[in-house]
Coordinates of C-alpha atoms and ligand atoms in Angstrom, one line a residue:
X1 CA -7.2 60.7 11.5
X2 CA -8.4 62.2 8.3
X3 CA -8.6 59.2 5.6
X4 CA -8.9 59.5 1.9
X5 CA -10.3 56.4 0.5
X6 CA -9.4 55.9 -3.6
X7 CA -11.9 53.8 -5.6
X8 CA -15.6 53.4 -6.1
X9 CA -16.7 49.8 -6.1
X10 CA -18.3 47.3 -3.7
X11 CA -14.9 46.8 -2.3
X12 CA -14.7 50.5 -1.5
X13 CA -17.9 50.4 0.2
X14 CA -17.0 47.7 2.5
X15 CA -13.6 49.5 3.1
X16 CA -15.5 52.8 4.1
X17 CA -17.8 51.0 6.3
X18 CA -15.0 49.6 8.1
X19 CA -12.9 52.6 8.6
X20 CA -16.0 54.4 9.7
X21 CA -16.2 52.1 12.7
X22 CA -12.9 53.1 13.7
X23 CA -12.6 55.3 17.0
X24 CA -9.7 56.9 15.5
X25 CA -11.5 58.2 12.5
X26 CA -12.5 62.1 12.5
X27 CA -13.4 62.4 8.7
X28 CA -13.5 60.0 5.6
X29 CA -13.2 61.1 2.1
X30 CA -13.7 58.9 -0.8
X31 CA -12.4 59.8 -4.2
X32 CA -14.6 59.4 -6.3
X33 CA -16.7 57.2 -4.0
X34 CA -20.7 55.9 -4.9
X35 CA -23.7 56.4 -3.0
X36 CA -22.5 53.7 -0.3
X37 CA -19.7 55.5 0.7
X38 CA -21.4 58.8 0.8
X39 CA -23.5 57.6 3.6
X40 CA -20.2 57.0 5.9
X41 CA -18.2 60.0 4.6
X42 CA -17.8 62.4 1.9
X43 CA -17.2 61.9 -1.9
X44 CA -14.8 63.8 -3.5
X45 CA -15.0 64.4 -7.2
X46 CA -11.6 63.4 -9.2
X47 CA -10.4 61.1 -11.5
X48 CA -8.2 58.5 -9.3
X49 CA -5.7 58.0 -11.9
X50 CA -4.9 61.7 -12.3
X51 CA -2.2 61.4 -9.6
X52 CA -1.4 65.1 -9.2
X53 CA -5.3 65.9 -8.6
X54 CA -5.1 63.0 -5.6
X55 CA -1.9 64.7 -4.2
X56 CA -3.7 68.1 -4.4
X57 CA -6.9 66.6 -2.8
X58 CA -4.8 65.0 0.1
X59 CA -2.7 68.1 0.5
X60 CA -5.9 70.4 0.9
X61 CA -8.1 68.0 2.7
X62 CA -4.9 67.5 5.5
X63 CA -5.2 63.8 4.9
X64 CA -3.2 61.7 7.5
X65 CA -3.4 58.3 5.5
X66 CA -4.6 57.5 1.8
X67 CA -5.8 53.9 1.6
X68 CA -5.9 52.9 -2.3
X69 CA -8.6 50.2 -3.2
X70 CA -8.0 49.5 -7.0
X71 CA -5.3 48.4 -9.1
X72 CA -5.2 51.2 -11.6
X73 CA -4.0 53.9 -9.5
X74 CA -1.3 51.7 -8.0
X75 CA -0.2 50.4 -11.3
X76 CA 0.2 53.8 -12.3
X77 CA 2.3 54.9 -9.5
X78 CA -0.3 56.7 -7.0
X79 CA 1.6 55.2 -3.8
X80 CA 4.6 56.9 -4.8
X81 CA 3.9 60.2 -5.7
X82 CA 1.9 60.4 -2.4
X83 CA 4.8 59.3 -0.2
X84 CA 7.1 61.3 -2.1
X85 CA 4.6 64.2 -0.9
X86 CA 5.0 63.0 2.7
X87 CA 1.7 61.5 3.0
X88 CA 1.2 58.0 4.8
X89 CA -0.1 55.2 2.3
X90 CA -1.7 52.0 2.6
X91 CA -0.8 50.5 -0.7
X92 CA 2.2 49.2 -2.5
X93 CA 4.7 51.1 -5.0
X94 CA 4.2 50.9 -8.6
X95 CA 7.3 48.8 -8.6
X96 CA 5.9 46.1 -6.0
X97 CA 2.2 46.5 -7.9
X98 CA 3.9 44.7 -11.1
X99 CA 2.9 41.5 -9.3
X100 CA -0.5 42.4 -10.6
X101 CA 0.2 44.8 -13.4
X102 CA 2.5 42.4 -15.2
X103 CA 2.1 38.8 -15.0
X104 CA 5.2 38.2 -16.9
X105 CA 7.0 40.0 -13.8
X106 CA 4.8 37.9 -11.5
X107 CA 5.9 34.6 -13.1
X108 CA 9.5 35.3 -13.4
X109 CA 9.5 36.5 -9.6
X110 CA 8.0 33.2 -8.6
X111 CA 10.6 31.4 -10.6
X112 CA 13.2 33.2 -9.1
X113 CA 11.9 32.9 -5.4
X114 CA 10.8 29.3 -5.6
X115 CA 7.2 30.0 -5.4
X116 CA 4.8 27.0 -6.4
X117 CA 2.8 28.2 -9.6
X118 CA 1.8 27.1 -13.0
X119 CA 4.6 25.9 -15.7
X120 CA 4.6 29.1 -18.4
X121 CA 6.7 30.9 -20.6
X122 CA 6.0 34.4 -21.8
X123 CA 6.2 35.6 -25.2
X124 CA 6.2 39.1 -27.1
X125 CA 6.7 37.3 -30.4
X126 CA 3.3 36.0 -32.1
X127 CA 5.1 33.2 -34.3
X128 CA 7.0 31.9 -31.2
X129 CA 4.1 32.1 -29.1
X130 CA 2.1 30.0 -31.6
X131 CA 4.7 27.3 -32.0
X132 CA 4.9 26.8 -28.2
X133 CA 1.1 26.3 -28.0
X134 CA 1.2 23.6 -30.8
X135 CA 4.4 22.1 -29.0
X136 CA 3.0 22.2 -25.6
X137 CA -0.4 20.3 -26.8
X138 CA 1.7 17.9 -28.5
X139 CA 4.0 17.4 -25.6
X140 CA 1.5 17.4 -22.7
X141 CA -1.7 16.3 -24.4
X142 CA -3.4 19.5 -22.9
X143 CA -4.5 22.8 -24.1
X144 CA -2.6 25.7 -22.4
X145 CA -4.1 28.6 -20.8
X146 CA -3.5 31.9 -22.7
X147 CA -3.0 35.2 -20.5
X148 CA -2.4 38.8 -21.7
X149 CA 0.2 40.1 -19.3
X150 CA -1.0 43.5 -18.5
X151 CA -4.2 44.7 -16.4
X152 CA -7.5 43.5 -18.4
X153 CA -9.8 44.1 -15.9
X154 CA -10.0 40.5 -15.2
X155 CA -11.1 39.6 -18.6
X156 CA -7.2 38.6 -19.8
X157 CA -7.3 35.2 -18.8
X158 CA -8.6 32.8 -21.8
X159 CA -8.9 28.9 -20.9
X160 CA -9.2 27.4 -24.6
X161 CA -10.6 24.0 -25.1
X162 CA -9.0 23.1 -28.2
X163 CA -5.9 24.3 -29.9
X164 CA -7.8 26.1 -32.5
X165 CA -9.5 28.1 -29.5
X166 CA -6.0 28.8 -28.4
X167 CA -4.6 30.0 -31.6
X168 CA -7.6 32.1 -32.0
X169 CA -7.3 33.6 -28.4
X170 CA -3.6 34.2 -29.3
X171 CA -4.4 36.2 -32.4
X172 CA -7.1 38.0 -30.3
X173 CA -4.6 39.2 -27.8
X174 CA -1.3 39.7 -29.8
X175 CA -2.4 40.8 -33.6
X176 CA -5.8 42.3 -32.9
X177 CA -4.8 43.9 -29.8
X178 CA -8.2 43.3 -27.9
X179 CA -6.7 44.1 -24.5
X180 CA -4.5 46.9 -26.1
X181 CA -0.9 47.2 -24.6
X182 CA -1.9 44.9 -21.9
X183 CA -1.5 42.2 -24.8
X184 CA 2.1 43.0 -26.1
X185 CA 3.3 40.3 -23.9
X186 CA 1.4 37.1 -23.3
X187 CA 1.9 34.0 -20.6
X188 CA 1.0 30.8 -22.2
X189 CA 0.9 28.1 -19.0
X190 CA 0.0 24.8 -18.1
X191 CA -3.9 24.3 -16.9
X192 CA -4.3 23.3 -13.5
X193 CA -7.6 21.6 -12.0
X194 CA -8.9 22.0 -8.6
X195 CA -10.6 24.0 -6.4
X196 CA -9.8 28.0 -6.0
X197 CA -9.2 29.9 -2.7
X198 CA -7.9 33.7 -1.8
X199 CA -5.6 34.3 0.7
X200 CA -5.3 37.9 1.5
X201 CA -2.7 39.3 4.0
X202 CA -1.8 42.8 5.5
X203 CA 2.0 43.6 5.3
X204 CA 4.1 46.4 6.0
X205 CA 6.9 44.6 3.6
X206 CA 8.2 42.7 6.5
X207 CA 5.5 41.4 8.9
X208 CA 2.4 39.2 7.4
X209 CA -0.9 38.9 8.8
X210 CA -3.1 36.7 7.0
X211 CA -6.8 37.3 6.7
X212 CA -9.6 34.7 7.0
X213 CA -9.5 32.6 3.5
X214 CA -12.2 33.5 1.0
X215 CA -13.7 31.7 -2.0
X216 CA -14.9 33.5 -5.1
X217 CA -17.4 32.5 -7.6
X218 CA -16.1 33.7 -10.7
X219 CA -18.3 32.5 -13.2
X220 CA -21.8 34.1 -14.0
X221 CA -24.2 31.2 -13.8
X222 CA -24.7 28.5 -11.1
X223 CA -22.9 25.6 -11.0
X224 CA -19.8 27.4 -12.3
X225 CA -21.1 27.8 -15.8
X226 CA -20.9 30.7 -18.4
X227 CA -18.3 33.3 -18.8
X228 CA -15.7 34.3 -16.3
X229 CA -16.7 37.7 -14.4
X230 CA -15.3 39.9 -11.6
X231 CA -16.9 37.6 -8.9
X232 CA -20.3 36.9 -8.8
X233 CA -20.5 36.3 -4.9
X234 CA -18.1 34.9 -2.1
X235 CA -17.9 33.3 1.2
X236 CA -15.3 33.3 4.0
X237 CA -14.0 31.3 5.9
X238 CA -13.4 28.2 3.6
X239 CA -13.4 24.9 4.6
X240 CA -11.0 23.7 2.0
X241 CA -8.5 26.1 3.6
X242 CA -7.8 25.3 7.4
X243 CA -5.5 27.0 9.6
X244 CA -2.4 24.5 8.6
X245 CA -3.4 25.5 5.0
X246 CA -2.9 29.4 5.5
X247 CA 0.3 28.7 7.2
X248 CA 1.5 27.0 4.6
X249 CA 0.7 29.5 2.2
X250 CA 2.3 32.3 4.4
X251 CA 5.6 30.0 4.5
X252 CA 5.7 29.0 1.1
X253 CA 3.9 31.9 -1.0
X254 CA 3.3 35.1 1.2
X255 CA 6.5 35.2 3.1
X256 CA 8.9 34.5 0.4
X257 CA 7.4 37.1 -1.7
X258 CA 7.7 39.8 0.8
X259 CA 10.8 39.1 1.7
X260 CA 12.0 38.7 -2.1
X261 CA 10.5 42.1 -3.0
X262 CA 12.2 43.7 0.0
X263 CA 15.5 42.2 -1.0
X264 CA 15.1 43.4 -4.4
X265 CA 14.3 46.8 -3.0
X266 CA 10.4 46.8 -3.6
X267 CA 9.1 46.8 -0.3
X268 CA 5.4 46.1 -0.5
X269 CA 2.9 48.0 2.0
X270 CA -0.6 47.2 1.4
X271 CA -2.9 44.0 0.9
X272 CA -1.0 41.2 -0.9
X273 CA -3.6 38.6 -2.3
X274 CA -2.5 34.9 -3.4
X275 CA -4.8 33.4 -5.9
X276 CA -4.3 29.6 -5.5
X277 CA -5.5 26.4 -7.1
X278 CA -5.3 23.2 -5.0
X279 CA -4.1 20.7 -7.5
X280 CA -3.5 16.9 -7.1
X281 CA 0.3 18.0 -6.8
X282 CA -0.1 20.5 -4.0
X283 CA -1.4 24.0 -4.0
X284 CA -0.1 26.2 -6.9
X285 CA -0.3 29.9 -6.9
X286 CA -2.2 31.1 -10.0
X287 CA -1.9 34.8 -9.4
X288 CA -1.0 37.8 -6.9
X289 CA -3.2 40.8 -6.6
X290 CA -1.6 43.8 -5.0
X291 CA -4.7 45.1 -3.4
X292 CA -8.0 43.7 -1.5
X293 CA -10.2 41.5 -3.6
X294 CA -13.6 42.7 -4.9
X295 CA -15.8 40.9 -3.7
X296 CA -13.8 39.0 -1.4
X297 CA -13.5 42.3 0.8
X298 CA -17.2 42.4 1.3
X299 CA -16.8 38.9 3.4
X300 CA -13.5 39.5 5.1
X301 CA -14.1 42.9 6.3
X302 CA -17.3 42.2 8.6
X303 CA -15.4 39.4 10.3
X304 CA -12.6 41.6 11.1
X305 CA -12.9 42.4 15.2
X306 CA -10.3 45.0 15.3
X307 CA -9.6 48.6 14.4
X308 CA -8.7 48.8 10.7
X309 CA -7.0 52.2 10.8
X310 CA -4.7 51.0 13.4
X311 CA -3.6 48.1 11.1
X312 CA -3.4 50.4 7.8
X313 CA -1.4 53.0 9.9
X314 CA 0.9 50.2 11.6
X315 CA 1.6 48.8 7.9
X316 CA 2.0 52.7 6.3
X317 CA 4.7 53.3 9.2
X318 CA 6.5 49.8 9.1
X319 CA 5.6 48.9 12.3
X320 CA 2.8 46.1 11.9
X321 CA 4.6 43.8 14.2
X322 CA 3.7 45.8 17.0
X323 CA -0.1 45.5 16.5
X324 CA -0.1 41.9 14.7
X325 CA -0.8 40.1 18.0
X326 CA -3.8 41.9 18.7
X327 CA -5.8 41.7 15.3
X328 CA -8.7 39.5 16.2
X329 CA -11.4 38.0 13.9
X330 CA -14.9 37.0 14.8
X331 CA -15.8 33.6 15.1
X332 CA -18.4 33.7 12.1
X333 CA -19.1 33.2 8.9
X334 CA -20.0 35.6 6.1
X335 CA -21.4 35.3 2.7
X336 CA -21.9 37.9 -0.1
X337 CA -24.3 37.4 -3.2
X338 CA -23.4 40.1 -6.2
X339 CA -26.7 41.6 -7.6
X340 CA -25.7 42.4 -11.4
X341 CA -27.3 44.2 -14.5
X342 CA -28.9 42.5 -17.1
X343 CA -26.0 41.2 -19.9
X344 CA -23.4 41.7 -17.6
X345 CA -20.4 40.9 -17.9
X346 CA -21.0 42.1 -21.6
X347 CA -22.2 45.3 -20.9
X348 CA -24.2 47.3 -17.9
X349 CA -27.0 49.3 -17.3
X350 CA -27.9 52.8 -16.1
X351 CA -30.7 54.5 -14.6
X352 CA -33.0 51.6 -13.5
X353 CA -34.5 52.1 -9.9
X354 CA -33.3 49.9 -7.2
X355 CA -35.6 49.2 -4.4
X356 CA -36.1 47.0 -1.5
X357 CA -32.8 48.2 0.6
X358 CA -34.7 49.4 3.5
X359 CA -35.4 46.9 6.6
X360 CA -33.2 44.3 5.5
X361 CA -32.7 41.5 8.3
X362 CA -30.2 42.4 11.0
X363 CA -26.6 41.2 10.2
X364 CA -26.9 42.1 6.4
X365 CA -25.2 45.0 4.7
X366 CA -25.9 46.0 1.1
X367 CA -22.4 47.2 -0.3
X368 CA -22.9 49.5 -3.3
X369 CA -20.8 48.8 -6.5
X370 CA -22.4 50.2 -9.9
X371 CA -25.3 52.5 -8.2
X372 CA -25.7 56.1 -8.5
X373 CA -27.9 58.7 -7.1
X374 CA -30.4 60.5 -9.7
X375 CA -32.9 62.9 -8.6
X376 CA -32.7 61.9 -4.9
X377 CA -33.6 57.9 -5.8
X378 CA -31.1 55.2 -6.2
X379 CA -30.3 53.7 -9.7
X380 CA -28.1 51.2 -11.3
X381 CA -24.7 52.5 -12.7
X382 CA -22.7 49.5 -13.6
X383 CA -22.4 45.9 -14.2
X384 CA -22.2 44.9 -10.6
X385 CA -24.7 46.8 -9.0
X386 CA -24.7 45.6 -5.5
X387 CA -22.9 43.0 -3.1
X388 CA -25.6 41.7 -0.2
X389 CA -23.2 40.8 2.5
X390 CA -24.1 38.9 5.6
X391 CA -22.6 37.3 8.8
X392 CA -23.7 34.6 10.7
X393 CA -22.7 31.9 13.2
X394 CA -21.8 29.4 10.4
X395 CA -21.7 29.8 6.6
X396 CA -25.3 28.2 6.2
X397 CA -26.8 30.7 8.6
X398 CA -25.0 33.7 7.0
X399 CA -26.2 32.2 3.4
X400 CA -29.5 32.0 4.6
X401 CA -29.7 35.6 5.7
X402 CA -28.0 36.8 2.5
X403 CA -30.7 35.1 0.2
X404 CA -33.1 36.2 2.3
X405 CA -32.2 39.8 1.9
X406 CA -31.7 39.2 -2.1
X407 CA -35.5 38.3 -2.0
X408 CA -36.3 41.9 -1.2
X409 CA -34.1 43.8 -3.5
X410 CA -35.3 44.8 -6.9
X411 CA -34.1 46.6 -9.9
X412 CA -34.9 45.9 -13.8
X413 CA -32.8 42.9 -15.3
X414 CA -31.4 41.7 -12.1
X415 CA -29.3 38.7 -12.1
X416 CA -27.4 36.7 -9.4
X417 CA -26.4 33.2 -8.9
X418 CA -28.3 30.8 -6.4
X419 CA -25.7 28.6 -5.4
X420 CA -23.2 31.1 -3.5
X421 CA -21.8 29.1 -0.6
X422 CA -24.6 26.3 -1.2
X423 CA -23.9 22.9 0.5
X424 CA -20.7 24.4 2.3
X425 CA -20.5 24.1 5.8
Ligands
AMP501 P1 -5.8 34.9 -13.1 O1 -6.4 36.4 -13.3 O2 -4.6 34.7 -13.4 O3 -6.1 34.4 -11.7 O4 -7.0 34.2 -13.8 C1 -8.3 34.1 -13.6 C2 -9.1 32.9 -13.7 O5 -8.7 32.0 -14.5 C3 -8.5 32.1 -12.4 O6 -9.4 32.4 -10.9 C4 -8.8 30.5 -12.5 O7 -10.3 30.6 -12.3 C5 -8.4 30.5 -14.3 N1 -7.3 30.4 -14.5 C6 -6.1 31.0 -14.8 N2 -4.7 30.4 -14.8 C7 -5.3 28.9 -14.8 C8 -4.4 28.0 -14.9 N3 -3.0 27.9 -15.2 N4 -5.2 26.9 -15.0 C9 -6.7 27.0 -14.6 N5 -7.4 28.0 -14.4 C10 -6.8 29.2 -14.6
LIG502 N1 -12.4 38.5 -7.1 C1 -10.9 38.6 -7.7 C2 -10.4 40.0 -7.6 O1 -10.6 40.7 -6.9 O2 -9.5 39.9 -8.4

């Protein structure tokens, strides 16, 4: 099989690494890829959001399957144009991708299909939103969460501590348009309290196969302090999400979602991702993503003990039920520690030399995210630079290995959390 993978982050390097292990693979191309994907395949220079150029590349390279990593091209309709061109795709249609690209769509959908989520209202008018915040604070005695409805690279969610902060956030989103069009509509919702866990699943639009639960660390600093980021580290499996919990999520969140989309003529092929918070009143679904998580993928795929191309192709051909019973996961644990540039998430750096990636302990894979090749040397090229992933018999063994490897890697301004998977067993 000739496979074209779309994207260039740590998620895509881990996808490329796993796809490259498939006995069915003849050639992997990554568009545009990064220095990590270049080791296991060929990078193709093109803009993944220029849909026609991706279709042309898929035709020219005789691609059998396209795997779409990031949300941007999915929300732009890349899945649709490829399918119209007769190419098999692992990734949902533009309509189904609205589960992630429009929080207003996702919330309405959850309400329609009885999926447990936080209480909310959607607004396109600033004054009405403002009075709802004040009324909410008065009635409930708590400050609501403010979210830009559209895609905002993980930055569109604001958790204010005071009504004044909430009003400032609303103004920034709706009047000053700090997230552009993504903020033309806002969601104002109840603030929930509890630990968070991500459940991802393969689906062909009918059958669902959940992956091991993962726990992301979204805040920049140890102890869950500092600003929200794209994710500073992650581990899997998660002790707060035993198999009964995963069954519950499939039954109450994922299956009704996939069935509801199908009933509304938006069959979902790809990875569906539910981001849940475990509250005192039971689990609630905070958000959907219509793709693999980053960095969740960097711990989930090292635990997969089956051929990923067989799964992707079965999903693309709507026959996941045929292979679902043969999908195996390793009875081990995985930890990923993200190494970020100085000043991330506010800015990123470019051109600082990266050293120490050779001779890492066995069981460790350094996944590239914001790296580049410059005159034959590896340098930084982004906010999240690398994800050091490791597997071990337990979380504590995997954690020990990951941090042992982190200690060897160096670049100027490197920052990382010391407490990924700390105290978890
Ligand atoms: P989202 O993109 O909607 O998942 O939001 C990003 C992050 O913001 C989540 O992972 C949570 O940590 C936090 N968050 C979002 N919505 C809520 C909420 N209603 N209550 C508490 N925290 C939230
Ligand atoms: N790690 C969170 C995400 O991929 O959206």
